PDB file of C-alpha atoms and ligand atoms in Angstrom:
ATOM      1  CA  MET A   1       5.186   9.646  21.175  1.00 39.00           C
ATOM      2  CA  SER A   2       3.172  12.037  19.048  1.00 41.00           C
ATOM      3  CA  ASP A   3       0.426  10.828  16.741  1.00 43.00           C
ATOM      4  CA  SER A   4       2.203  12.017  13.660  1.00 43.00           C
ATOM      5  CA  HIS A   5       5.369  10.120  14.589  1.00 44.00           C
ATOM      6  CA  HIS A   6       3.312   7.050  15.314  1.00 42.00           C
ATOM      7  CA  THR A   7       1.591   7.256  11.929  1.00 43.00           C
ATOM      8  CA  ALA A   8       4.807   7.853  10.034  1.00 47.00           C
ATOM      9  CA  HIS A   9       6.334   4.737  11.527  1.00 51.00           C
ATOM     10  CA  HIS A  10       3.453   2.607  10.223  1.00 72.00           C
ATOM     11  CA  GLN A  11       3.204   4.056   6.765  1.00 92.00           C
ATOM     12  CA  PRO A  12       3.057   1.295   4.214  1.00 97.00           C
ATOM     13  CA  LEU A  13       5.893   1.090   1.733  1.00 97.00           C
ATOM     14  CA  ARG A  14       4.747   2.705  -1.524  1.00 98.00           C
ATOM     15  CA  VAL A  15       5.561   0.246  -4.274  1.00 98.00           C
ATOM     16  CA  ALA A  16       5.394   0.693  -8.069  1.00 98.00           C
ATOM     17  CA  VAL A  17       5.600  -2.406 -10.223  1.00 98.00           C
ATOM     18  CA  LEU A  18       6.826  -2.724 -13.834  1.00 98.00           C
ATOM     19  CA  VAL A  19       5.507  -5.725 -15.762  1.00 98.00           C
ATOM     20  CA  SER A  20       5.451  -7.246 -19.245  1.00 97.00           C
ATOM     21  CA  GLY A  21       3.756 -10.602 -18.784  1.00 97.00           C
ATOM     22  CA  SER A  22       1.299 -12.676 -16.862  1.00 98.00           C
ATOM     23  CA  GLY A  23       1.850 -10.790 -13.639  1.00 98.00           C
ATOM     24  CA  SER A  24       1.662 -13.762 -11.286  1.00 98.00           C
ATOM     25  CA  ASN A  25       4.269 -12.054  -9.070  1.00 98.00           C
ATOM     26  CA  LEU A  26       2.191  -8.847  -9.117  1.00 98.00           C
ATOM     27  CA  GLN A  27      -0.800 -10.949  -8.055  1.00 98.00           C
ATOM     28  CA  VAL A  28       1.108 -12.302  -5.063  1.00 98.00           C
ATOM     29  CA  LEU A  29       1.829  -8.719  -3.956  1.00 98.00           C
ATOM     30  CA  ILE A  30      -1.784  -7.610  -4.507  1.00 98.00           C
ATOM     31  CA  ASP A  31      -3.007 -10.598  -2.434  1.00 98.00           C
ATOM     32  CA  ALA A  32      -0.538  -9.949   0.354  1.00 98.00           C
ATOM     33  CA  MET A  33      -1.478  -6.272   0.389  1.00 97.00           C
ATOM     34  CA  HIS A  34      -5.169  -7.103   0.651  1.00 97.00           C
ATOM     35  CA  ALA A  35      -4.542  -9.818   3.298  1.00 97.00           C
ATOM     36  CA  GLY A  36      -2.573  -7.303   5.339  1.00 96.00           C
ATOM     37  CA  THR A  37       0.459  -9.633   5.491  1.00 96.00           C
ATOM     38  CA  LEU A  38       2.779  -7.209   3.724  1.00 97.00           C
ATOM     39  CA  PRO A  39       2.946  -3.505   4.769  1.00 97.00           C
ATOM     40  CA  ILE A  40       2.786  -2.111   1.215  1.00 98.00           C
ATOM     41  CA  GLU A  41       0.582   0.045  -0.956  1.00 98.00           C
ATOM     42  CA  ILE A  42       0.904  -0.686  -4.688  1.00 98.00           C
ATOM     43  CA  VAL A  43       0.677   2.855  -5.998  1.00 98.00           C
ATOM     44  CA  GLY A  44       0.765   1.983  -9.674  1.00 98.00           C
ATOM     45  CA  VAL A  45       1.682  -0.515 -12.339  1.00 98.00           C
ATOM     46  CA  ILE A  46       3.438   0.169 -15.670  1.00 98.00           C
ATOM     47  CA  SER A  47       3.234  -2.357 -18.457  1.00 97.00           C
ATOM     48  CA  ASN A  48       5.110  -2.130 -21.747  1.00 95.00           C
ATOM     49  CA  ARG A  49       2.591  -4.525 -23.259  1.00 94.00           C
ATOM     50  CA  GLU A  50      -1.106  -3.816 -23.695  1.00 93.00           C
ATOM     51  CA  ASP A  51      -2.009  -7.491 -23.832  1.00 94.00           C
ATOM     52  CA  ALA A  52      -0.142  -8.417 -20.630  1.00 97.00           C
ATOM     53  CA  TYR A  53      -2.457 -10.271 -18.259  1.00 98.00           C
ATOM     54  CA  ALA A  54      -0.804  -8.249 -15.477  1.00 98.00           C
ATOM     55  CA  VAL A  55      -2.761  -5.215 -16.775  1.00 98.00           C
ATOM     56  CA  THR A  56      -6.040  -7.043 -16.120  1.00 98.00           C
ATOM     57  CA  ARG A  57      -4.858  -8.071 -12.668  1.00 98.00           C
ATOM     58  CA  ALA A  58      -4.004  -4.479 -11.747  1.00 98.00           C
ATOM     59  CA  LYS A  59      -7.315  -3.123 -13.100  1.00 98.00           C
ATOM     60  CA  ASP A  60      -9.280  -5.818 -11.201  1.00 98.00           C
ATOM     61  CA  ALA A  61      -7.609  -4.668  -8.012  1.00 98.00           C
ATOM     62  CA  ASP A  62      -8.307  -0.973  -8.757  1.00 98.00           C
ATOM     63  CA  ILE A  63      -4.644  -0.145  -8.991  1.00 98.00           C
ATOM     64  CA  PRO A  64      -3.710   2.637 -11.425  1.00 98.00           C
ATOM     65  CA  VAL A  65      -2.146   1.166 -14.589  1.00 98.00           C
ATOM     66  CA  THR A  66      -0.201   2.916 -17.306  1.00 97.00           C
ATOM     67  CA  VAL A  67       0.357   0.985 -20.512  1.00 96.00           C
ATOM     68  CA  LEU A  68       3.354   2.249 -22.439  1.00 94.00           C
ATOM     69  CA  SER A  69       3.174  -0.219 -25.302  1.00 87.00           C
ATOM     70  CA  HIS A  70       6.263  -0.441 -27.372  1.00 69.00           C
ATOM     71  CA  VAL A  71       4.005  -1.272 -30.324  1.00 66.00           C
ATOM     72  CA  ALA A  72       1.463   1.490 -29.657  1.00 52.00           C
ATOM     73  CA  SER A  73      -0.607   2.343 -32.771  1.00 57.00           C
ATOM     74  CA  GLY A  74       1.526  -0.015 -34.893  1.00 58.00           C
ATOM     75  CA  LYS A  75       4.687   2.035 -34.298  1.00 64.00           C
ATOM     76  CA  ARG A  76       7.405   0.899 -31.998  1.00 68.00           C
ATOM     77  CA  MET A  77       7.851   3.276 -29.079  1.00 79.00           C
ATOM     78  CA  GLY A  78      11.574   3.872 -28.722  1.00 84.00           C
ATOM     79  CA  ILE A  79      13.131   3.217 -25.367  1.00 86.00           C
ATOM     80  CA  LYS A  80      13.759   6.947 -24.825  1.00 89.00           C
ATOM     81  CA  THR A  81      10.087   7.749 -25.260  1.00 91.00           C
ATOM     82  CA  PHE A  82       9.103   4.860 -23.042  1.00 93.00           C
ATOM     83  CA  GLU A  83      11.500   6.010 -20.349  1.00 95.00           C
ATOM     84  CA  ALA A  84      10.371   9.669 -20.548  1.00 95.00           C
ATOM     85  CA  HIS A  85       6.730   8.674 -19.966  1.00 96.00           C
ATOM     86  CA  ALA A  86       7.613   6.070 -17.350  1.00 97.00           C
ATOM     87  CA  SER A  87       9.759   8.526 -15.449  1.00 97.00           C
ATOM     88  CA  THR A  88       7.015  11.149 -15.304  1.00 97.00           C
ATOM     89  CA  GLN A  89       4.457   8.575 -14.202  1.00 98.00           C
ATOM     90  CA  LEU A  90       6.682   7.038 -11.546  1.00 98.00           C
ATOM     91  CA  SER A  91       7.572  10.465 -10.100  1.00 98.00           C
ATOM     92  CA  ALA A  92       3.853  11.295  -9.825  1.00 98.00           C
ATOM     93  CA  TRP A  93       3.235   8.093  -7.794  1.00 98.00           C
ATOM     94  CA  GLN A  94       6.116   8.948  -5.385  1.00 98.00           C
ATOM     95  CA  PRO A  95       7.149   5.356  -4.774  1.00 98.00           C
ATOM     96  CA  ASP A  96       9.547   4.256  -2.037  1.00 97.00           C
ATOM     97  CA  LEU A  97      10.422   1.175  -4.100  1.00 98.00           C
ATOM     98  CA  ILE A  98      10.194   0.180  -7.770  1.00 98.00           C
ATOM     99  CA  VAL A  99       9.841  -3.537  -8.458  1.00 98.00           C
ATOM    100  CA  LEU A 100      10.566  -5.031 -11.862  1.00 98.00           C
ATOM    101  CA  ALA A 101       8.481  -8.230 -11.855  1.00 98.00           C
ATOM    102  CA  GLY A 102       8.752  -9.963 -15.193  1.00 96.00           C
ATOM    103  CA  PHE A 103       9.576  -6.703 -16.899  1.00 96.00           C
ATOM    104  CA  MET A 104      11.333  -7.568 -20.181  1.00 93.00           C
ATOM    105  CA  ARG A 105      12.644  -4.249 -21.521  1.00 91.00           C
ATOM    106  CA  VAL A 106      16.257  -3.243 -20.874  1.00 91.00           C
ATOM    107  CA  LEU A 107      16.397   0.145 -19.224  1.00 94.00           C
ATOM    108  CA  SER A 108      19.108   2.749 -19.872  1.00 95.00           C
ATOM    109  CA  ALA A 109      21.679   3.911 -17.305  1.00 95.00           C
ATOM    110  CA  GLY A 110      20.172   7.378 -17.341  1.00 95.00           C
ATOM    111  CA  PHE A 111      16.718   6.068 -16.418  1.00 96.00           C
ATOM    112  CA  ILE A 112      18.073   3.831 -13.681  1.00 96.00           C
ATOM    113  CA  ASP A 113      20.309   6.517 -12.166  1.00 93.00           C
ATOM    114  CA  HIS A 114      17.455   9.077 -12.070  1.00 94.00           C
ATOM    115  CA  ALA A 115      14.691   6.729 -10.889  1.00 96.00           C
ATOM    116  CA  PRO A 116      12.620   8.309  -8.107  1.00 96.00           C
ATOM    117  CA  ALA A 117      13.214   5.239  -5.832  1.00 97.00           C
ATOM    118  CA  PRO A 118      15.517   2.241  -5.551  1.00 95.00           C
ATOM    119  CA  MET A 119      14.724  -0.404  -8.106  1.00 97.00           C
ATOM    120  CA  ILE A 120      14.860  -4.196  -7.623  1.00 97.00           C
ATOM    121  CA  ASN A 121      14.508  -7.008 -10.179  1.00 97.00           C
ATOM    122  CA  LEU A 122      13.459 -10.630  -9.949  1.00 97.00           C
ATOM    123  CA  HIS A 123      15.648 -12.917 -12.028  1.00 97.00           C
ATOM    124  CA  PRO A 124      15.179 -16.672 -12.576  1.00 98.00           C
ATOM    125  CA  SER A 125      18.659 -17.879 -11.755  1.00 98.00           C
ATOM    126  CA  LEU A 126      21.153 -17.956  -8.906  1.00 96.00           C
ATOM    127  CA  LEU A 127      23.060 -14.856  -9.957  1.00 95.00           C
ATOM    128  CA  PRO A 128      25.790 -14.236 -10.777  1.00 94.00           C
ATOM    129  CA  VAL A 129      25.328 -17.314 -12.942  1.00 96.00           C
ATOM    130  CA  TYR A 130      22.966 -17.219 -15.942  1.00 97.00           C
ATOM    131  CA  LYS A 131      22.307 -13.595 -16.539  1.00 96.00           C
ATOM    132  CA  GLY A 132      19.954 -12.921 -19.437  1.00 95.00           C
ATOM    133  CA  LEU A 133      17.450 -15.328 -21.003  1.00 95.00           C
ATOM    134  CA  ASP A 134      16.780 -19.070 -21.193  1.00 97.00           C
ATOM    135  CA  THR A 135      18.113 -19.689 -17.681  1.00 98.00           C
ATOM    136  CA  HIS A 136      16.297 -23.014 -17.057  1.00 98.00           C
ATOM    137  CA  GLN A 137      17.548 -24.551 -20.313  1.00 98.00           C
ATOM    138  CA  ARG A 138      21.090 -23.432 -19.519  1.00 98.00           C
ATOM    139  CA  VAL A 139      20.917 -24.985 -16.022  1.00 98.00           C
ATOM    140  CA  ILE A 140      19.864 -28.336 -17.526  1.00 97.00           C
ATOM    141  CA  GLN A 141      22.522 -28.231 -20.229  1.00 97.00           C
ATOM    142  CA  ALA A 142      25.201 -27.489 -17.674  1.00 97.00           C
ATOM    143  CA  GLY A 143      24.026 -30.389 -15.448  1.00 97.00           C
ATOM    144  CA  ASP A 144      23.807 -28.120 -12.410  1.00 97.00           C
ATOM    145  CA  ARG A 145      22.533 -29.611  -9.157  1.00 96.00           C
ATOM    146  CA  HIS A 146      21.034 -26.374  -7.862  1.00 95.00           C
ATOM    147  CA  HIS A 147      18.916 -23.625  -9.327  1.00 97.00           C
ATOM    148  CA  GLY A 148      16.622 -20.902  -8.130  1.00 97.00           C
ATOM    149  CA  CYS A 149      15.892 -17.201  -8.384  1.00 97.00           C
ATOM    150  CA  SER A 150      17.448 -13.925  -7.190  1.00 96.00           C
ATOM    151  CA  ILE A 151      16.355 -10.466  -6.348  1.00 96.00           C
ATOM    152  CA  HIS A 152      18.949  -7.815  -7.060  1.00 95.00           C
ATOM    153  CA  VAL A 153      19.348  -4.056  -7.171  1.00 94.00           C
ATOM    154  CA  VAL A 154      18.906  -2.785 -10.710  1.00 95.00           C
ATOM    155  CA  THR A 155      21.991  -1.117 -12.127  1.00 91.00           C
ATOM    156  CA  ALA A 156      22.905  -0.167 -15.663  1.00 89.00           C
ATOM    157  CA  GLU A 157      24.684  -3.438 -16.255  1.00 88.00           C
ATOM    158  CA  LEU A 158      22.110  -6.158 -16.999  1.00 87.00           C
ATOM    159  CA  ASP A 159      21.359  -8.510 -14.017  1.00 86.00           C
ATOM    160  CA  ALA A 160      24.571  -7.364 -12.335  1.00 85.00           C
ATOM    161  CA  GLY A 161      23.536  -5.242  -9.352  1.00 88.00           C
ATOM    162  CA  SER A 162      23.991  -6.368  -5.711  1.00 90.00           C
ATOM    163  CA  VAL A 163      22.113  -9.635  -5.092  1.00 92.00           C
ATOM    164  CA  LEU A 164      19.868  -9.130  -2.056  1.00 93.00           C
ATOM    165  CA  THR A 165      18.118 -12.473  -1.688  1.00 93.00           C
ATOM    166  CA  GLN A 166      17.953 -15.887  -3.323  1.00 95.00           C
ATOM    167  CA  ALA A 167      15.661 -18.933  -3.122  1.00 95.00           C
ATOM    168  CA  LEU A 168      17.132 -22.309  -4.047  1.00 95.00           C
ATOM    169  CA  LEU A 169      15.933 -25.697  -5.226  1.00 95.00           C
ATOM    170  CA  SER A 170      17.627 -28.974  -6.106  1.00 95.00           C
ATOM    171  CA  VAL A 171      17.689 -30.060  -9.731  1.00 96.00           C
ATOM    172  CA  THR A 172      16.993 -33.710 -10.407  1.00 94.00           C
ATOM    173  CA  PRO A 173      17.940 -35.703 -13.522  1.00 93.00           C
ATOM    174  CA  GLN A 174      14.187 -35.860 -14.398  1.00 94.00           C
ATOM    175  CA  ASP A 175      13.821 -32.089 -14.489  1.00 96.00           C
ATOM    176  CA  THR A 176      12.930 -30.384 -17.799  1.00 97.00           C
ATOM    177  CA  ALA A 177      13.293 -26.663 -18.623  1.00 98.00           C
ATOM    178  CA  ASP A 178       9.479 -26.244 -18.479  1.00 98.00           C
ATOM    179  CA  GLY A 179       9.242 -28.092 -15.201  1.00 97.00           C
ATOM    180  CA  LEU A 180      12.040 -25.960 -13.706  1.00 97.00           C
ATOM    181  CA  GLN A 181      10.317 -22.796 -14.886  1.00 97.00           C
ATOM    182  CA  THR A 182       7.224 -23.806 -12.928  1.00 97.00           C
ATOM    183  CA  ARG A 183       9.191 -24.721  -9.834  1.00 96.00           C
ATOM    184  CA  VAL A 184      11.268 -21.584  -9.960  1.00 97.00           C
ATOM    185  CA  GLN A 185       8.200 -19.437 -10.362  1.00 97.00           C
ATOM    186  CA  GLN A 186       6.694 -20.960  -7.221  1.00 96.00           C
ATOM    187  CA  LEU A 187       9.900 -19.903  -5.425  1.00 96.00           C
ATOM    188  CA  GLU A 188       9.620 -16.378  -6.857  1.00 97.00           C
ATOM    189  CA  HIS A 189       6.149 -16.121  -5.370  1.00 97.00           C
ATOM    190  CA  GLN A 190       7.668 -16.674  -1.925  1.00 96.00           C
ATOM    191  CA  LEU A 191      10.913 -14.811  -2.436  1.00 96.00           C
ATOM    192  CA  LEU A 192       9.400 -11.505  -3.611  1.00 98.00           C
ATOM    193  CA  PRO A 193       7.067 -10.840  -0.671  1.00 97.00           C
ATOM    194  CA  TRP A 194       9.739 -12.139   1.768  1.00 95.00           C
ATOM    195  CA  THR A 195      12.305  -9.675   0.312  1.00 95.00           C
ATOM    196  CA  ILE A 196       9.916  -6.761   0.259  1.00 97.00           C
ATOM    197  CA  GLN A 197       9.061  -7.510   3.898  1.00 95.00           C
ATOM    198  CA  LEU A 198      12.802  -7.272   4.747  1.00 92.00           C
ATOM    199  CA  ILE A 199      13.020  -3.990   2.877  1.00 94.00           C
ATOM    200  CA  ALA A 200       9.913  -2.596   4.610  1.00 94.00           C
ATOM    201  CA  LYS A 201      11.338  -3.551   7.994  1.00 90.00           C
ATOM    202  CA  GLY A 202      14.690  -2.013   7.200  1.00 87.00           C
ATOM    203  CA  VAL A 203      16.562  -5.307   7.512  1.00 84.00           C
ATOM    204  CA  ILE A 204      17.761  -4.705   3.968  1.00 88.00           C
ATOM    205  CA  ASP A 205      18.745  -1.056   3.355  1.00 85.00           C
ATOM    206  CA  LEU A 206      18.668  -0.448  -0.366  1.00 86.00           C
ATOM    207  CA  ASN A 207      20.443   2.861  -0.166  1.00 78.00           C
ATOM    208  CA  ILE A 208      23.447   1.165   1.329  1.00 67.00           C
ATOM    209  CA  ALA A 209      23.141  -1.880  -0.972  1.00 59.00           C
ATOM    210  CA  GLN A 210      23.082   0.416  -3.999  1.00 56.00           C
ATOM    211  CA  THR A 211      26.100   2.524  -3.242  1.00 53.00           C
ATOM    212  CA  THR A 212      28.442   0.400  -1.155  1.00 52.00           C
ATOM    213  CA  PRO A 213      27.788  -3.297  -1.689  1.00 50.00           C
ATOM    214  CA  SER A 214      31.039  -4.188   0.131  1.00 48.00           C
ATOM    215  CA  VAL A 215      29.527  -3.272   3.526  1.00 46.00           C
ATOM    216  CA  LEU A 216      26.954  -6.043   3.144  1.00 50.00           C
ATOM    217  CA  PRO A 217      28.904  -9.289   3.587  1.00 51.00           C
ATOM    218  CA  ALA A 218      25.757 -11.122   4.737  1.00 64.00           C
ATOM    219  CA  LEU A 219      23.969 -10.623   1.414  1.00 71.00           C
ATOM    220  CA  PRO A 220      22.424 -12.401  -0.354  1.00 77.00           C
ATOM    221  CA  LEU A 221      20.094 -13.765   2.227  1.00 77.00           C
ATOM    222  CA  LYS A 222      19.092 -17.247   1.139  1.00 78.00           C
ATOM    223  CA  LEU A 223      15.785 -18.998   1.426  1.00 73.00           C
ATOM    224  CA  TRP A 224      15.878 -22.788   1.057  1.00 71.00           C
ATOM    225  CA  LEU A 225      12.358 -24.019   0.418  1.00 63.00           C
ATOM    226  CA  ASN A 226      11.002 -27.476   0.137  1.00 55.00           C
ATOM    227  CA  ASP A 227       9.162 -27.100  -3.102  1.00 55.00           C
TER     228      ASP A 227
HETATM  229  C1  GRF B   1       9.317 -14.574 -13.902  1.00 72.31           C
HETATM  230  O1  GRF B   1       9.570 -15.934 -14.024  1.00 72.31           O
HETATM  231  C2  GRF B   1      10.578 -13.812 -13.935  1.00 72.31           C
HETATM  232  O2  GRF B   1      11.652 -14.436 -13.364  1.00 72.31           O
HETATM  233  C3  GRF B   1      10.797 -13.619 -15.389  1.00 72.31           C
HETATM  234  O3  GRF B   1       9.507 -13.382 -15.893  1.00 72.31           O
HETATM  235  C4  GRF B   1       8.586 -14.067 -15.124  1.00 72.31           C
HETATM  236  C5  GRF B   1       7.468 -13.181 -14.716  1.00 72.31           C
HETATM  237  O4  GRF B   1       6.342 -13.873 -14.340  1.00 72.31           O
HETATM  238  N1  GRF B   1      11.765 -12.622 -15.665  1.00 72.31           N
HETATM  239  P1  GRF B   1       5.011 -13.095 -13.985  1.00 72.31           P
HETATM  240  O5  GRF B   1       4.754 -12.042 -15.052  1.00 72.31           O
HETATM  241  O6  GRF B   1       5.195 -12.409 -12.607  1.00 72.31           O
HETATM  242  O7  GRF B   1       3.927 -14.145 -13.937  1.00 72.31           O
END
């Protein structure tokens, strides 16, 4: 085996992360990258909020950050402008994978279809149930016995792309929406690196998942954790 072949096989997965909030999931990826437990290189972070703590986390780890604030200089940046800048930036980073980790802006079909790499999103429910917001409250109101989080391929329809992986927990009568949010977030912190590991190893092939979901009867892969 030639050296170049050998090197190519061990290239870390180049990951770009889009964030809007605290970035605890980003932090998990940074820590796993530094610990060498996940074969990734975080090539850049885009935040649509200047005040997101995720921005601080990226800077502290010396990861390039681009802030495309939708309230830049007091004027709301339209989604088209945001997407034009984000697209240019992402292409420059040449990612293999784009991860939406707590990214709260809805992206257009054009942006998603022309993204320079497959895009995955972390969602705090067991999709296909509870797309959108307030998932924990809705689980409690419905009296569901199970809840959790999902990672799915991003498509133009909100929270509707192929579900790749899920982590589950049992809901007890004592659970509150806030308590569930904390418990689900702990699951997310395990589900995200686990899923990226499967993608990096080629166990989950996003190009197939994106175009022909019907050939993947085994998905979503489920992780049942004792939280
Ligand atoms: C996560 O709970 C995710 O499910 C939701 O936003 C949160 C992001 O958390 N969409 P963080 O920014 O990674 O801490």
